[in-house]
Short mmCIF file of C-alpha atoms in Angstrom, two decimals:
data_model
loop_
_atom_site.label_atom_id
_atom_site.label_comp_id
_atom_site.label_asym_id
_atom_site.label_seq_id
_atom_site.Cartn_x
_atom_site.Cartn_y
_atom_site.Cartn_z
CA UNK A 1 -37.79 -82.87 71.45
CA UNK A 2 -37.44 -79.50 71.33
CA UNK A 3 -38.03 -79.09 74.67
CA UNK A 4 -35.23 -81.26 75.70
CA UNK A 5 -32.87 -79.68 73.39
CA UNK A 6 -34.04 -76.03 75.01
CA UNK A 7 -32.88 -77.25 78.40
CA UNK A 8 -29.57 -78.45 77.25
CA UNK A 9 -29.10 -75.07 75.86
CA UNK A 10 -29.99 -73.73 79.53
CA UNK A 11 -27.58 -75.99 81.16
CA UNK A 12 -24.82 -74.56 78.49
CA UNK A 13 -25.59 -71.29 80.00
CA UNK A 14 -25.38 -72.38 83.50
CA UNK A 15 -22.20 -73.77 82.72
CA UNK A 16 -20.85 -70.65 81.23
CA UNK A 17 -22.04 -69.05 84.20
CA UNK A 18 -20.09 -71.31 86.18
CA UNK A 19 -17.17 -70.44 84.13
CA UNK A 20 -17.21 -66.83 84.07
CA UNK A 21 -17.67 -66.82 88.02
CA UNK A 22 -14.55 -69.08 88.63
CA UNK A 23 -12.33 -67.47 85.94
CA UNK A 24 -13.31 -63.98 87.02
CA UNK A 25 -12.08 -64.82 90.56
CA UNK A 26 -8.66 -66.53 89.81
CA UNK A 27 -6.55 -62.57 89.50
CA UNK A 28 -8.57 -61.57 92.57
CA UNK A 29 -7.38 -64.33 94.79
CA UNK A 30 -4.09 -64.34 96.70
CA UNK A 31 -2.06 -67.32 96.51
CA UNK A 32 -2.78 -69.89 99.35
CA UNK A 33 -0.24 -71.87 101.14
CA UNK A 34 -0.71 -75.12 99.09
CA UNK A 35 -0.92 -73.99 95.43
CA UNK A 36 2.57 -73.61 94.84
CA UNK A 37 3.55 -77.22 96.22
CA UNK A 38 0.55 -78.80 94.01
CA UNK A 39 1.48 -76.66 90.93
CA UNK A 40 4.76 -76.93 90.94
CA UNK A 41 5.24 -80.58 91.88
CA UNK A 42 3.01 -81.83 89.25
CA UNK A 43 5.13 -79.35 86.64
CA UNK A 44 8.19 -81.21 88.04
CA UNK A 45 7.29 -84.71 87.46
CA UNK A 46 5.98 -83.74 84.06
CA UNK A 47 9.01 -82.37 83.23
CA UNK A 48 11.25 -85.25 84.83
CA UNK A 49 9.46 -87.85 85.29
CA UNK A 50 10.46 -87.89 88.91
CA UNK A 51 8.47 -88.66 91.81
CA UNK A 52 10.70 -87.53 94.19
CA UNK A 53 8.45 -84.71 95.42
CA UNK A 54 5.08 -86.82 96.27
CA UNK A 55 4.60 -87.39 100.16
CA UNK A 56 1.05 -86.75 101.02
CA UNK A 57 -0.86 -87.54 98.17
CA UNK A 58 -0.90 -89.11 94.42
CA UNK A 59 0.26 -87.56 91.36
CA UNK A 60 -2.63 -86.70 89.14
CA UNK A 61 -4.28 -83.81 89.92
CA UNK A 62 -1.10 -82.31 90.51
CA UNK A 63 0.18 -83.50 86.80
CA UNK A 64 -3.17 -81.85 85.62
CA UNK A 65 -2.47 -78.62 87.57
CA UNK A 66 1.12 -78.58 86.26
CA UNK A 67 0.62 -79.53 82.54
CA UNK A 68 0.09 -75.66 81.19
CA UNK A 69 3.39 -74.35 82.46
CA UNK A 70 5.01 -76.86 79.84
CA UNK A 71 3.65 -74.51 77.14
CA UNK A 72 5.64 -71.70 78.58
CA UNK A 73 9.48 -71.02 78.01
CA UNK A 74 9.46 -68.89 80.87
CA UNK A 75 9.26 -71.68 83.40
CA UNK A 76 12.75 -72.90 83.97
CA UNK A 77 13.59 -76.73 84.15
CA UNK A 78 13.23 -77.86 87.69
CA UNK A 79 16.59 -78.77 87.78
CA UNK A 80 17.61 -75.23 87.55
CA UNK A 81 16.00 -74.37 90.70
CA UNK A 82 18.96 -74.18 93.31
CA UNK A 83 16.55 -76.83 95.86
CA UNK A 84 15.57 -79.46 93.04
CA UNK A 85 18.29 -81.48 94.60
CA UNK A 86 17.22 -81.30 98.15
CA UNK A 87 13.82 -83.39 96.74
CA UNK A 88 11.99 -81.50 99.20
CA UNK A 89 8.92 -80.24 98.20
CA UNK A 90 8.52 -77.49 100.82
CA UNK A 91 11.87 -75.92 99.67
CA UNK A 92 11.31 -76.60 96.09
CA UNK A 93 7.94 -74.50 96.32
CA UNK A 94 8.83 -71.74 97.97
CA UNK A 95 12.35 -71.59 96.67
CA UNK A 96 13.21 -67.70 95.95
CA UNK A 97 13.82 -68.50 92.60
CA UNK A 98 9.84 -68.86 91.61
CA UNK A 99 8.90 -66.01 93.62
CA UNK A 100 11.68 -63.52 92.19
CA UNK A 101 12.73 -64.80 88.76
CA UNK A 102 9.45 -65.90 87.28
CA UNK A 103 6.38 -63.43 87.46
CA UNK A 104 3.71 -65.51 89.95
CA UNK A 105 0.83 -65.15 87.51
CA UNK A 106 2.81 -66.99 84.74
CA UNK A 107 2.58 -70.23 86.51
CA UNK A 108 -0.37 -69.56 89.05
CA UNK A 109 -2.93 -68.60 86.43
CA UNK A 110 -2.89 -71.57 84.11
CA UNK A 111 -2.69 -73.85 87.16
CA UNK A 112 -5.71 -72.52 88.62
CA UNK A 113 -7.77 -72.55 84.95
CA UNK A 114 -7.12 -76.09 84.77
CA UNK A 115 -9.30 -76.79 88.11
CA UNK A 116 -12.00 -74.18 86.43
CA UNK A 117 -12.03 -76.61 83.44
CA UNK A 118 -12.92 -79.75 85.91
CA UNK A 119 -15.66 -77.91 87.54
CA UNK A 120 -17.14 -77.73 83.97
CA UNK A 121 -16.71 -81.63 83.74
CA UNK A 122 -18.40 -81.98 87.59
CA UNK A 123 -21.18 -79.55 86.37
CA UNK A 124 -22.12 -81.04 83.13
CA UNK A 125 -22.02 -84.77 84.97
CA UNK A 126 -23.94 -83.63 87.51
CA UNK A 127 -26.67 -82.44 84.86
CA UNK A 128 -26.76 -85.25 82.91
CA UNK A 129 -26.73 -87.93 85.98
CA UNK A 130 -29.98 -85.95 87.46
CA UNK A 131 -31.37 -85.68 84.12
CA UNK A 132 -30.99 -89.66 83.46
CA UNK A 133 -32.76 -90.40 86.81
CA UNK A 134 -35.34 -87.16 86.95
CA UNK A 135 -35.82 -85.78 83.67
CA UNK A 136 -33.97 -82.49 82.07
CA UNK A 137 -36.01 -80.24 84.79
CA UNK A 138 -33.85 -82.29 87.46
CA UNK A 139 -30.94 -81.58 85.83
CA UNK A 140 -31.56 -77.94 85.46
CA UNK A 141 -32.24 -77.32 88.82
CA UNK A 142 -29.29 -79.18 90.38
CA UNK A 143 -26.86 -77.57 87.75
CA UNK A 144 -28.33 -73.99 88.42
CA UNK A 145 -27.75 -74.59 92.09
CA UNK A 146 -24.32 -76.28 91.73
CA UNK A 147 -22.94 -73.75 89.65
CA UNK A 148 -23.91 -70.60 92.31
CA UNK A 149 -22.30 -73.20 95.08
CA UNK A 150 -19.82 -70.73 96.81
CA UNK A 151 -17.63 -73.67 97.85
CA UNK A 152 -17.54 -74.94 94.40
CA UNK A 153 -16.35 -71.78 92.96
CA UNK A 154 -14.10 -70.96 95.81
CA UNK A 155 -12.11 -74.48 94.91
CA UNK A 156 -12.66 -73.84 91.28
CA UNK A 157 -10.60 -71.20 91.38
CA UNK A 158 -7.35 -72.37 93.23
CA UNK A 159 -4.62 -74.73 92.21
CA UNK A 160 -5.77 -77.41 94.77
CA UNK A 161 -6.54 -81.00 94.74
CA UNK A 162 -10.08 -81.29 96.45
CA UNK A 163 -12.06 -80.18 93.52
CA UNK A 164 -10.38 -82.75 91.21
CA UNK A 165 -10.74 -85.77 93.51
CA UNK A 166 -14.40 -84.51 93.91
CA UNK A 167 -15.04 -84.65 90.19
CA UNK A 168 -13.48 -87.93 89.94
CA UNK A 169 -15.08 -89.66 92.22
CA UNK A 170 -18.40 -88.35 91.15
CA UNK A 171 -17.48 -89.54 88.06
CA UNK A 172 -16.69 -92.76 89.06
CA UNK A 173 -20.11 -93.33 90.73
CA UNK A 174 -21.98 -92.12 87.71
CA UNK A 175 -20.01 -94.65 85.19
CA UNK A 176 -20.38 -97.18 87.90
CA UNK A 177 -24.13 -97.22 88.32
CA UNK A 178 -24.39 -97.13 84.58
CA UNK A 179 -21.91 -100.15 84.47
CA UNK A 180 -24.32 -101.98 86.85
CA UNK A 181 -27.45 -101.40 84.60
CA UNK A 182 -25.71 -102.64 81.68
CA UNK A 183 -22.60 -104.52 82.34
CA UNK A 184 -20.86 -104.43 79.53
CA UNK A 185 -17.56 -105.16 78.69
CA UNK A 186 -16.49 -101.64 77.67
CA UNK A 187 -18.80 -100.04 80.72
CA UNK A 188 -16.52 -102.30 83.13
CA UNK A 189 -13.45 -101.38 82.18
CA UNK A 190 -14.57 -97.44 81.72
CA UNK A 191 -15.76 -97.73 85.51
CA UNK A 192 -12.43 -99.45 86.85
CA UNK A 193 -10.21 -97.01 84.77
CA UNK A 194 -12.06 -94.29 86.50
CA UNK A 195 -11.96 -95.30 89.81
CA UNK A 196 -7.97 -95.60 89.38
CA UNK A 197 -7.99 -92.12 88.39
CA UNK A 198 -9.94 -91.17 91.42
CA UNK A 199 -7.70 -92.96 93.91
CA UNK A 200 -4.30 -91.35 91.87
CA UNK A 201 -5.95 -87.75 92.48
CA UNK A 202 -6.14 -87.89 96.55
CA UNK A 203 -5.73 -90.28 99.33
CA UNK A 204 -9.28 -89.53 100.34
CA UNK A 205 -10.83 -91.40 97.51
CA UNK A 206 -9.61 -94.35 99.41
CA UNK A 207 -13.45 -95.69 100.40
CA UNK A 208 -14.46 -96.01 96.70
CA UNK A 209 -12.76 -99.69 96.46
CA UNK A 210 -14.33 -101.12 99.34
CA UNK A 211 -17.64 -99.61 98.74
CA UNK A 212 -17.94 -100.30 94.83
CA UNK A 213 -16.67 -103.72 95.54
CA UNK A 214 -19.76 -104.59 97.96
CA UNK A 215 -22.41 -102.61 95.56
CA UNK A 216 -20.83 -104.79 92.72
CA UNK A 217 -21.25 -107.83 95.00
CA UNK A 218 -24.59 -107.41 96.17
CA UNK A 219 -25.88 -106.27 93.00
CA UNK A 220 -24.30 -109.17 90.73
CA UNK A 221 -25.33 -112.26 93.09
CA UNK A 222 -29.08 -111.63 92.60
CA UNK A 223 -28.43 -110.86 88.89
CA UNK A 224 -25.34 -112.56 87.54
CA UNK A 225 -23.70 -116.00 87.50
CA UNK A 226 -20.97 -116.54 90.21
CA UNK A 227 -18.44 -116.59 87.32
CA UNK A 228 -19.86 -113.86 85.44
CA UNK A 229 -19.53 -111.96 89.13
CA UNK A 230 -15.92 -113.02 89.40
CA UNK A 231 -14.81 -112.10 86.00
CA UNK A 232 -16.39 -108.74 85.95
CA UNK A 233 -14.95 -107.83 89.35
CA UNK A 234 -11.51 -109.05 88.38
CA UNK A 235 -11.61 -106.77 85.39
CA UNK A 236 -12.84 -104.16 87.54
CA UNK A 237 -10.40 -104.09 90.19
CA UNK A 238 -7.19 -104.54 87.56
CA UNK A 239 -8.63 -101.89 85.44
CA UNK A 240 -8.53 -99.61 88.65
CA UNK A 241 -5.31 -100.80 89.31
CA UNK A 242 -3.78 -100.27 85.90
CA UNK A 243 -4.86 -96.57 85.94
CA UNK A 244 -3.39 -95.93 89.33
CA UNK A 245 -0.08 -97.49 88.27
CA UNK A 246 -0.19 -95.84 84.85
CA UNK A 247 -0.66 -92.58 86.96
CA UNK A 248 2.48 -93.51 88.92
CA UNK A 249 4.43 -93.53 85.75
CA UNK A 250 4.70 -97.31 86.20
CA UNK A 251 6.90 -97.21 88.94
CA UNK A 252 8.22 -100.30 90.90
CA UNK A 253 10.45 -99.83 94.27
CA UNK A 254 10.29 -100.50 97.78
CA UNK A 255 7.89 -98.97 100.36
CA UNK A 256 8.70 -98.98 104.19
CA UNK A 257 7.46 -101.74 105.50
CA UNK A 258 7.30 -103.87 102.91
CA UNK A 259 10.30 -106.32 102.53
CA UNK A 260 9.73 -106.61 98.58
CA UNK A 261 9.34 -104.32 95.58
CA UNK A 262 5.72 -103.43 95.05
CA UNK A 263 3.89 -101.20 91.77
CA UNK A 264 3.45 -97.66 92.49
CA UNK A 265 5.26 -97.45 95.90
CA UNK A 266 4.95 -93.72 96.09
CA UNK A 267 1.13 -94.31 96.66
CA UNK A 268 1.33 -97.15 99.31
CA UNK A 269 3.80 -94.70 100.91
CA UNK A 270 1.13 -91.74 100.74
CA UNK A 271 -1.21 -93.62 101.88
CA UNK A 272 0.27 -95.01 105.03
CA UNK A 273 1.74 -91.36 105.58
CA UNK A 274 -1.80 -89.91 105.57
CA UNK A 275 -3.67 -92.61 107.52
CA UNK A 276 -0.50 -92.38 110.44
CA UNK A 277 -1.68 -88.00 110.20
CA UNK A 278 -5.07 -89.19 110.39
CA UNK A 279 -4.97 -91.13 113.38
CA UNK A 280 -2.36 -89.13 115.02
CA UNK A 281 -4.21 -86.01 115.69
CA UNK A 282 -1.17 -83.52 115.79
CA UNK A 283 -2.52 -80.91 114.15
CA UNK A 284 -4.55 -77.92 115.36
CA UNK A 285 -7.95 -77.25 114.73
CA UNK A 286 -10.48 -74.29 115.31
CA UNK A 287 -13.95 -74.53 115.81
CA UNK A 288 -16.59 -72.29 117.41
CA UNK A 289 -14.31 -70.08 119.32
CA UNK A 290 -12.20 -73.04 120.46
CA UNK A 291 -8.48 -74.21 119.39
CA UNK A 292 -7.68 -77.59 120.07
CA UNK A 293 -5.51 -80.27 119.13
CA UNK A 294 -6.67 -83.48 117.03
CA UNK A 295 -10.17 -83.86 115.94
CA UNK A 296 -14.23 -84.02 117.70
CA UNK A 297 -16.85 -85.54 116.10
CA UNK A 298 -18.89 -82.98 115.36
CA UNK A 299 -16.53 -80.69 113.52
CA UNK A 300 -17.63 -81.82 110.11
CA UNK A 301 -21.45 -81.65 110.77
CA UNK A 302 -21.17 -78.26 111.93
CA UNK A 303 -19.12 -77.10 109.18
CA UNK A 304 -21.76 -78.55 106.66
CA UNK A 305 -24.28 -76.57 108.19
CA UNK A 306 -22.77 -73.51 108.35
CA UNK A 307 -21.13 -73.00 105.38
CA UNK A 308 -23.45 -75.04 102.94
CA UNK A 309 -25.89 -72.51 101.16
CA UNK A 310 -29.52 -72.11 102.96
CA UNK A 311 -31.24 -72.59 100.17
CA UNK A 312 -29.56 -75.92 99.54
CA UNK A 313 -29.96 -77.08 103.53
CA UNK A 314 -33.76 -76.18 102.76
CA UNK A 315 -34.06 -78.21 99.69
CA UNK A 316 -32.02 -81.08 101.02
CA UNK A 317 -34.54 -80.93 103.97
CA UNK A 318 -37.32 -81.07 100.99
CA UNK A 319 -35.45 -83.92 99.31
CA UNK A 320 -35.38 -86.19 102.11
CA UNK A 321 -39.01 -85.47 103.13
CA UNK A 322 -40.11 -86.60 99.37
CA UNK A 323 -38.14 -89.79 99.22
CA UNK A 324 -39.92 -90.52 102.73
CA UNK A 325 -43.09 -90.04 101.17
CA UNK A 326 -42.47 -91.31 97.81
CA UNK A 327 -39.25 -93.68 97.97
CA UNK A 328 -37.28 -93.94 94.49
CA UNK A 329 -36.35 -97.28 93.62
CA UNK A 330 -34.39 -99.41 96.20
CA UNK A 331 -30.92 -99.37 94.16
CA UNK A 332 -31.21 -95.83 93.19
CA UNK A 333 -31.64 -95.22 97.06
CA UNK A 334 -28.68 -97.17 98.27
CA UNK A 335 -26.46 -95.70 95.41
CA UNK A 336 -27.59 -92.21 96.39
CA UNK A 337 -26.75 -92.71 100.22
CA UNK A 338 -24.24 -95.34 100.72
CA UNK A 339 -21.03 -92.77 99.54
CA UNK A 340 -22.03 -89.62 101.10
CA UNK A 341 -23.00 -91.46 104.48
CA UNK A 342 -19.82 -93.32 104.71
CA UNK A 343 -17.65 -90.67 103.52
CA UNK A 344 -19.05 -88.26 106.00
CA UNK A 345 -18.29 -91.42 108.58
CA UNK A 346 -14.87 -91.60 107.14
CA UNK A 347 -14.48 -87.97 107.76
CA UNK A 348 -15.86 -87.59 111.25
CA UNK A 349 -13.48 -90.43 112.25
CA UNK A 350 -10.48 -88.67 111.38
CA UNK A 351 -8.40 -86.54 113.76
CA UNK A 352 -8.28 -84.15 110.70
CA UNK A 353 -10.41 -81.16 111.14
CA UNK A 354 -9.12 -78.47 108.72
CA UNK A 355 -11.54 -77.26 106.42
CA UNK A 356 -15.00 -77.85 104.74
CA UNK A 357 -12.52 -78.97 101.72
CA UNK A 358 -12.44 -82.41 103.25
CA UNK A 359 -15.94 -83.36 102.86
CA UNK A 360 -16.46 -81.45 99.23
CA UNK A 361 -16.98 -84.81 97.35
CA UNK A 362 -20.44 -84.84 99.21
CA UNK A 363 -21.56 -81.55 97.51
CA UNK A 364 -22.36 -82.60 94.05
CA UNK A 365 -24.57 -85.76 95.49
CA UNK A 366 -26.70 -83.39 97.52
CA UNK A 367 -27.30 -81.65 94.74
CA UNK A 368 -27.91 -84.66 92.69
CA UNK A 369 -30.74 -85.33 95.94
CA UNK A 370 -32.15 -81.88 95.25
CA UNK A 371 -32.37 -82.66 91.47
CA UNK A 372 -34.93 -85.02 92.09
CA UNK A 373 -37.50 -81.65 93.09
CA UNK A 374 -37.46 -80.89 89.71
CA UNK A 375 -38.95 -83.92 88.16
CA UNK A 376 -42.19 -83.31 86.57
CA UNK A 377 -45.03 -82.47 89.02
CA UNK A 378 -48.15 -84.20 88.23
CA UNK A 379 -51.23 -81.80 87.31
CA UNK A 380 -53.21 -83.18 90.11
CA UNK A 381 -52.61 -81.99 93.91
CA UNK A 382 -50.14 -83.97 95.91
CA UNK A 383 -52.09 -86.87 97.90
CA UNK A 384 -52.17 -85.90 101.77
CA UNK A 385 -48.80 -87.12 103.66
CA UNK A 386 -48.43 -90.47 105.24
CA UNK A 387 -48.52 -88.46 108.78
CA UNK A 388 -52.15 -87.50 108.11
CA UNK A 389 -51.41 -83.65 107.39
CA UNK A 390 -54.30 -82.40 105.71
CA UNK A 391 -52.57 -79.38 103.69
CA UNK A 392 -51.77 -79.94 99.77
CA UNK A 393 -49.13 -78.26 97.92
CA UNK A 394 -50.09 -77.59 94.34
CA UNK A 395 -47.56 -77.88 91.63
CA UNK A 396 -47.41 -73.91 90.90
CA UNK A 397 -46.63 -73.29 94.77
CA UNK A 398 -43.64 -75.98 94.46
CA UNK A 399 -42.51 -74.80 91.07
CA UNK A 400 -42.32 -71.40 92.80
CA UNK A 401 -40.71 -72.32 95.98
CA UNK A 402 -38.02 -73.67 93.64
CA UNK A 403 -37.47 -70.69 91.89
CA UNK A 404 -37.21 -68.65 94.78
CA UNK A 405 -34.59 -70.90 96.33
CA UNK A 406 -32.96 -70.64 93.42
CA UNK A 407 -32.83 -67.44 92.96
CA UNK A 408 -32.05 -66.93 96.78
CA UNK A 409 -28.75 -69.00 96.22
CA UNK A 410 -27.87 -66.88 93.10
CA UNK A 411 -28.32 -63.79 94.63
CA UNK A 412 -26.23 -64.49 97.69
CA UNK A 413 -23.47 -65.98 95.67
CA UNK A 414 -23.24 -63.38 93.11
#
């Protein structure tokens, strides 16, 4: 009990380390092209209840980024900005009013700080999930590497959508796997609500509904009566839809291509628009010295290899070797693999190659898998591998290697 409590204290210190690094970076970073769009769109929605500025993505994270601006008396009402009437987010976000009449830090710093809070939530969930599956040592290893991941820190310090959708996707799947293990009504509703919130964060969460529905069917057909399965599926789906609709302020209206009015029309408009953008290949991309239009299949695998820290890559390989030698229970292996693999395949198939941020939701699952290496190692030596290799690794050598790689990632990040 004392050891578990001590591990929780260490986890709190690692979250504090993440917080300090992310907050310290906020005043040092220039404004990126998307930040005024997201922060000021979210603020405008909260002040007016008008979703006119939404075009490419749902409003949830934008509203989360914008809510601190409601507390400042110096931030003008959107209707006071000359370009508000245009209904164009580009004109509103880059209106000279924001840049000349209002100090930039008055709206940029608070919006960025909200993303730091989401990074803490994501780190805490990662620690909890790894601890549930592999023990508190595994949770500390996963959280320690996560808190020093430069890609996570980069997006935690910016007022953009990618960290938020990563946190909500991870929270959805964590809640979903707990729901399958003990499917109470409360857990089914909770998992469904989180799914709806993830869908309301960014269109890139779209692979979640078919994936979770398929997993619930596979799990439930073997363990539940058909009536129970259908009831839980309906409750899960309706909860998700309710959360999605609520994030769109219970809007009802017309959507291009549909002859009738639908709930959350702005979401469906964004969904179809992003889908067309992803399949059209109109954007320019840059990779390995080449400027090209559209997408190439190896962009994200290359980005994953080049921009993921070396200790993380080495530990990921070690985790794969461990799972091959000592497989996890089948259901855990399915949960750990299905989303990362399906999400990466969807990203590869899209014709949008504009950054590592589009595969950021894979990162916490890498650390969840790596966390298994921190599980308690038996006192005896490890048995020979299935391949017949005769060398053995002692628990002391394993712990030393893990510590060295953790310090490598910490040192490299700092």
